[in-house]
mmCIF file of C-alpha atoms in Angstrom:
data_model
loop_
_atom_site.group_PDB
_atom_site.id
_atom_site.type_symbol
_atom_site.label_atom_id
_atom_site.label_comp_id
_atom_site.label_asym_id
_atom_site.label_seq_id
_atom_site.Cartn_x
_atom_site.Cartn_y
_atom_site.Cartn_z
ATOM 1 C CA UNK A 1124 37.981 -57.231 25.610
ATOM 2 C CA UNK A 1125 41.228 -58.641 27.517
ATOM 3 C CA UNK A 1126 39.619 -57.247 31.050
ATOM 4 C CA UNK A 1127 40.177 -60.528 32.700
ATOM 5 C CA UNK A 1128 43.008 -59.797 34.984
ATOM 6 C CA UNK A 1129 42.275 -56.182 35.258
ATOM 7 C CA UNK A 1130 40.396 -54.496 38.269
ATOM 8 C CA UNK A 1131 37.104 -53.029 36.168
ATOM 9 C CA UNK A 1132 35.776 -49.611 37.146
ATOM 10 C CA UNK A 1133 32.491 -49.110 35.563
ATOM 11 C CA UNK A 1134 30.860 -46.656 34.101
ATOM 12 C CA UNK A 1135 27.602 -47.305 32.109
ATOM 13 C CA UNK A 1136 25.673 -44.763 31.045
ATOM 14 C CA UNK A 1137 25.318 -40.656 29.027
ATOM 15 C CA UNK A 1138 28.733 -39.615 27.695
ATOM 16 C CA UNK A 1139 26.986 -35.993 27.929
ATOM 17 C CA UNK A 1140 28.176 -32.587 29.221
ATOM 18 C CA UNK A 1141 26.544 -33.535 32.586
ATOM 19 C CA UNK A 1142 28.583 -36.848 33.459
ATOM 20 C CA UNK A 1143 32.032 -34.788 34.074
ATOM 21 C CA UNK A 1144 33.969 -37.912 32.210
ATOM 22 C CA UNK A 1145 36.680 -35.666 32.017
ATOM 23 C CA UNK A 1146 36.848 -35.958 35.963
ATOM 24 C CA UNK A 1147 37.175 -39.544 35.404
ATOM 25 C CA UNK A 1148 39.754 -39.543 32.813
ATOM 26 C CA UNK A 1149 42.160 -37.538 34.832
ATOM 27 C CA UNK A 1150 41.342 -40.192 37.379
ATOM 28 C CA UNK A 1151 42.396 -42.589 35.142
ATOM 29 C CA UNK A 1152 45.164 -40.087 34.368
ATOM 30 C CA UNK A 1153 46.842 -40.349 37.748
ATOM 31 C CA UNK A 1154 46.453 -43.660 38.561
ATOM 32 C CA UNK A 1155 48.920 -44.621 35.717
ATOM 33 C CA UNK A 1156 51.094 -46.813 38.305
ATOM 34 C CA UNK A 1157 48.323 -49.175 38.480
ATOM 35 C CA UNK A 1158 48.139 -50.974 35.141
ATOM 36 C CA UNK A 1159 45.596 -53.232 36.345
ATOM 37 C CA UNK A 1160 42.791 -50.922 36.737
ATOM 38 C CA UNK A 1161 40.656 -50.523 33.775
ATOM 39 C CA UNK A 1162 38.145 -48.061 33.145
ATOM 40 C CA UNK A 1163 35.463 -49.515 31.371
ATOM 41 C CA UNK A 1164 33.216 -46.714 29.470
ATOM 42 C CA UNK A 1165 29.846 -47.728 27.919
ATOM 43 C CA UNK A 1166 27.267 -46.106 26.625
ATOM 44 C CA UNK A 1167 27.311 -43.010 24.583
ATOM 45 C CA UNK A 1168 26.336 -39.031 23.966
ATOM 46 C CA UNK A 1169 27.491 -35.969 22.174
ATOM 47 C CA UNK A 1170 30.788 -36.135 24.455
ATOM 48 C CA UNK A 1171 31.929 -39.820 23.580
ATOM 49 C CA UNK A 1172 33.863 -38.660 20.710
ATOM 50 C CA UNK A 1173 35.549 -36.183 21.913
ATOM 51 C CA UNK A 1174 36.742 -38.114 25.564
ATOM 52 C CA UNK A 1175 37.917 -41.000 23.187
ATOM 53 C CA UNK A 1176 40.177 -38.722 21.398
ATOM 54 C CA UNK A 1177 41.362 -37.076 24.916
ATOM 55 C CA UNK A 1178 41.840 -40.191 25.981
ATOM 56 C CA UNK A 1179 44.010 -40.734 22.892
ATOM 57 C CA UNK A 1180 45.884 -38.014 23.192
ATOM 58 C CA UNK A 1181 46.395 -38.617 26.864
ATOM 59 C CA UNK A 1182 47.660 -42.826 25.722
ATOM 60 C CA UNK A 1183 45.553 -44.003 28.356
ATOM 61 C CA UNK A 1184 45.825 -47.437 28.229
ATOM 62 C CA UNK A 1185 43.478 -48.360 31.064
ATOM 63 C CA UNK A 1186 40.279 -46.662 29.277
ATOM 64 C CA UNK A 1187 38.018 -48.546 27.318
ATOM 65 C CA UNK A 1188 35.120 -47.203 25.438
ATOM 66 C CA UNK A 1189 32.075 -49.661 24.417
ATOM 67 C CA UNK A 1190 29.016 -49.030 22.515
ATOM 68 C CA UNK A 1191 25.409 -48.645 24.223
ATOM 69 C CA UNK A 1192 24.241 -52.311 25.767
ATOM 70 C CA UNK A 1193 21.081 -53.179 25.629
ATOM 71 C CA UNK A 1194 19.120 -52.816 28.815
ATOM 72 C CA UNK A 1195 18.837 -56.555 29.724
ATOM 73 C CA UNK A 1196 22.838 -57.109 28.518
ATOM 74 C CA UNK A 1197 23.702 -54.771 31.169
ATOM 75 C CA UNK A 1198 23.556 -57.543 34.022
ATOM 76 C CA UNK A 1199 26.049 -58.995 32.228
ATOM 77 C CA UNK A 1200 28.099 -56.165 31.837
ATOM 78 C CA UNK A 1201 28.390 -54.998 35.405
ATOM 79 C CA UNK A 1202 28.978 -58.359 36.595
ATOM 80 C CA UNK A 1203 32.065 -58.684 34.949
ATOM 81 C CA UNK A 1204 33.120 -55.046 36.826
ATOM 82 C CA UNK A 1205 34.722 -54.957 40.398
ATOM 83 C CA UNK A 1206 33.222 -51.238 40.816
ATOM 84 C CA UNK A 1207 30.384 -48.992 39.644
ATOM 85 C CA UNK A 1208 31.074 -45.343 39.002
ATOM 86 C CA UNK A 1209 28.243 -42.656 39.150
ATOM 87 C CA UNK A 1210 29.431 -39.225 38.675
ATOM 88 C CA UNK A 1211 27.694 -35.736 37.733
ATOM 89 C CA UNK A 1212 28.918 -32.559 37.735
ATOM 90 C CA UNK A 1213 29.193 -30.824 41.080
ATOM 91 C CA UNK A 1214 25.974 -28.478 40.504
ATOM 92 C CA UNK A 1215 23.591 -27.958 43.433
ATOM 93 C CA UNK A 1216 20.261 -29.281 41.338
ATOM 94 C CA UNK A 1217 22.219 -32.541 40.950
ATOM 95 C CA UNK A 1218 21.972 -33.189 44.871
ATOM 96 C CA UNK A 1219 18.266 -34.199 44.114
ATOM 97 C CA UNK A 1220 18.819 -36.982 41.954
ATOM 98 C CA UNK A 1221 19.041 -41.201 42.318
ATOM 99 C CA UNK A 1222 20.402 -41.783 39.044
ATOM 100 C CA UNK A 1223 19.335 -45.519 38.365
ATOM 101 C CA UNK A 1224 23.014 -47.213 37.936
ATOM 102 C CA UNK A 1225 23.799 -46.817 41.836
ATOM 103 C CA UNK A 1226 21.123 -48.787 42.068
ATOM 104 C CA UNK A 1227 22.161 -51.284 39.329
ATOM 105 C CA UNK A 1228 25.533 -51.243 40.784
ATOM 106 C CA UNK A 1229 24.367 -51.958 44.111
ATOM 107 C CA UNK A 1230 21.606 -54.669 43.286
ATOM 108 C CA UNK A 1231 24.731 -56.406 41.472
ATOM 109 C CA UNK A 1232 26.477 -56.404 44.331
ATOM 110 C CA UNK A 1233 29.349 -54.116 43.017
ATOM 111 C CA UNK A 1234 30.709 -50.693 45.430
ATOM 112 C CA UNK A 1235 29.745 -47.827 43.930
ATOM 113 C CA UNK A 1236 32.715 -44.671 43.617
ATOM 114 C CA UNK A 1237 29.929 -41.920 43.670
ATOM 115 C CA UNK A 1238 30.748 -38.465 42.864
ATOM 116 C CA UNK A 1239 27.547 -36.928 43.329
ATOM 117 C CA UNK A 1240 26.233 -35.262 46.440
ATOM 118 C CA UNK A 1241 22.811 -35.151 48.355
ATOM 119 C CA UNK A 1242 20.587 -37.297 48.495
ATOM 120 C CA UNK A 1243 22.104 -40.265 46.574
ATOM 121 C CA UNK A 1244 25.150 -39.674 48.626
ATOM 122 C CA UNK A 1245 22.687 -40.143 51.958
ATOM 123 C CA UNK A 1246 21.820 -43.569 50.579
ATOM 124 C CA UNK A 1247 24.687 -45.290 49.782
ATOM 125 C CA UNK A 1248 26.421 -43.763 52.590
ATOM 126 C CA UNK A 1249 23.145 -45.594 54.756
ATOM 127 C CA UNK A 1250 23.610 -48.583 52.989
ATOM 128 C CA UNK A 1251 27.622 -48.482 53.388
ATOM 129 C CA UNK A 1252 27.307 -49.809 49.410
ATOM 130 C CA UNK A 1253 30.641 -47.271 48.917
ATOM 131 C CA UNK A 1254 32.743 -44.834 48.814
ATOM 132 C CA UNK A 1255 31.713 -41.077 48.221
ATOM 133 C CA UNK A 1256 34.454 -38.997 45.833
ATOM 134 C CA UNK A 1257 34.236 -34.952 45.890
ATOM 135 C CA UNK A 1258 32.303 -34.107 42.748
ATOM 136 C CA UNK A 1259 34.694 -32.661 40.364
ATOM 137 C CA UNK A 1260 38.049 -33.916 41.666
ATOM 138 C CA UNK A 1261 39.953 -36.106 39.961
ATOM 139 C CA UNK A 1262 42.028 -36.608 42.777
ATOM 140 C CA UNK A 1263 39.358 -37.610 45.107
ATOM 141 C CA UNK A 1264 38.223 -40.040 42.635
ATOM 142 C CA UNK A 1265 41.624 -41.460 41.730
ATOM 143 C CA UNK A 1266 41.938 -42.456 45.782
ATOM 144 C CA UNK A 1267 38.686 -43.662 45.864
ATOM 145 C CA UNK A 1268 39.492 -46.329 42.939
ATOM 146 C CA UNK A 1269 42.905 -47.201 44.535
ATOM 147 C CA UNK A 1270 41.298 -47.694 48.326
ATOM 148 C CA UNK A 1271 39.184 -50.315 46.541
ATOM 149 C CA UNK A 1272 41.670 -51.849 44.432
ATOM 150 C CA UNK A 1273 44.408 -52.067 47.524
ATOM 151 C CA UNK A 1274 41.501 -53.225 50.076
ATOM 152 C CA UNK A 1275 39.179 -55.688 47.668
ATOM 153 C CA UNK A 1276 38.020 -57.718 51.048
ATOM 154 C CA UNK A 1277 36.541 -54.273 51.624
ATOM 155 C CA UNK A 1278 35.214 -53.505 48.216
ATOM 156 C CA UNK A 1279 33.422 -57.140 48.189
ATOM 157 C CA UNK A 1280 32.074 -56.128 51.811
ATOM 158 C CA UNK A 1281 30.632 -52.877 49.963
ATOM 159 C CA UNK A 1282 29.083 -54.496 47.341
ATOM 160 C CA UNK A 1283 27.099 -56.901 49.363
ATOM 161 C CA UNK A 1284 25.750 -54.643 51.468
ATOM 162 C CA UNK A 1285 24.593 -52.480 49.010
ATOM 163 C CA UNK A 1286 22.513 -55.904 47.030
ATOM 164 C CA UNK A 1287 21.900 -56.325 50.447
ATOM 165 C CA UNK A 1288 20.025 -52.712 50.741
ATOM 166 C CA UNK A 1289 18.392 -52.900 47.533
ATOM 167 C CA UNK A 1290 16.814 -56.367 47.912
ATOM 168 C CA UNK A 1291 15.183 -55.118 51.602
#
């Protein structure tokens, strides 16, 4: 998909009302200066059509959208990312919830950008597997993908110590 020299942000999973991918699109939005971050979108959901046409309209080079991978392709998949992104939007029942691809993310050693707070934040915070992003900010998420990209000695640090959390 010609993401070899890029720096791959992650996100596998729903394209549905409840993932705020919007967020992450204006995220992608303002980091326009760095070409070499990629946004790397798979999965889908009743929103997938409609972000790939914002992202369209937007000519945001550095999204990608990819069909649904099967569940044991997925290794693959986030192994070839630098960062996993979870993100929800910022409503107070979603501060209960471990959604499983912080822990994929972590068990393949990648940093996780999470924009979802409570208890999920607790963990990864424990595990120091990432960076936490205000739900709902675009901004917040846009500095969270450039600290990793500028410091990638940290990001690596990240990532093993969240495969390190996982594997315990």
């Amino acid at each position: 998909h010609g993401l070899e020299d890029r720096f791959v942000i992650l996100y596998a999973g729903a394209h549905g009302p409840s993932n705020d991918l919007d967020v992450l699109l204006e995220a992608a939005d303002r980091l326009r200066e760095l070409p070499e971050v990629c946004f790397l979108l798979v999965g889908d959901g009743k929103e997938k059509a409609r972000l790939m046409e914002k992202a369209a309209q937007l000519h945001l080079q550095s999204v990608v959208f990819l069909p649904p991978v099967a569940k044991q392709d997925m290794a693959g998949v986030t192994a070839a990312a630098d960062a996993g992104v979870a993100i929800l939007k910022p409503i107070e029942m979603y501060k209960t919830t471990y959604p499983n691809k912080v822990f994929d993310y972590m068990a393949a050693g990648k940093p996780v950008l999470l924009a979802i707070d409570g208890v999920i934040r607790r963990l990864v915070e424990k595990a120091g597997a990432g960076i936490f992003c205000v739900p709902g900010d675009a901004q917040a998420l846009a500095e969270g993908v450039r600290r990793l990209y500028n410091d990638r000695e940290t990001a690596k640090a990240m990532g093993a110590a969240g495969k390190r959390y996982v594997q315990l």
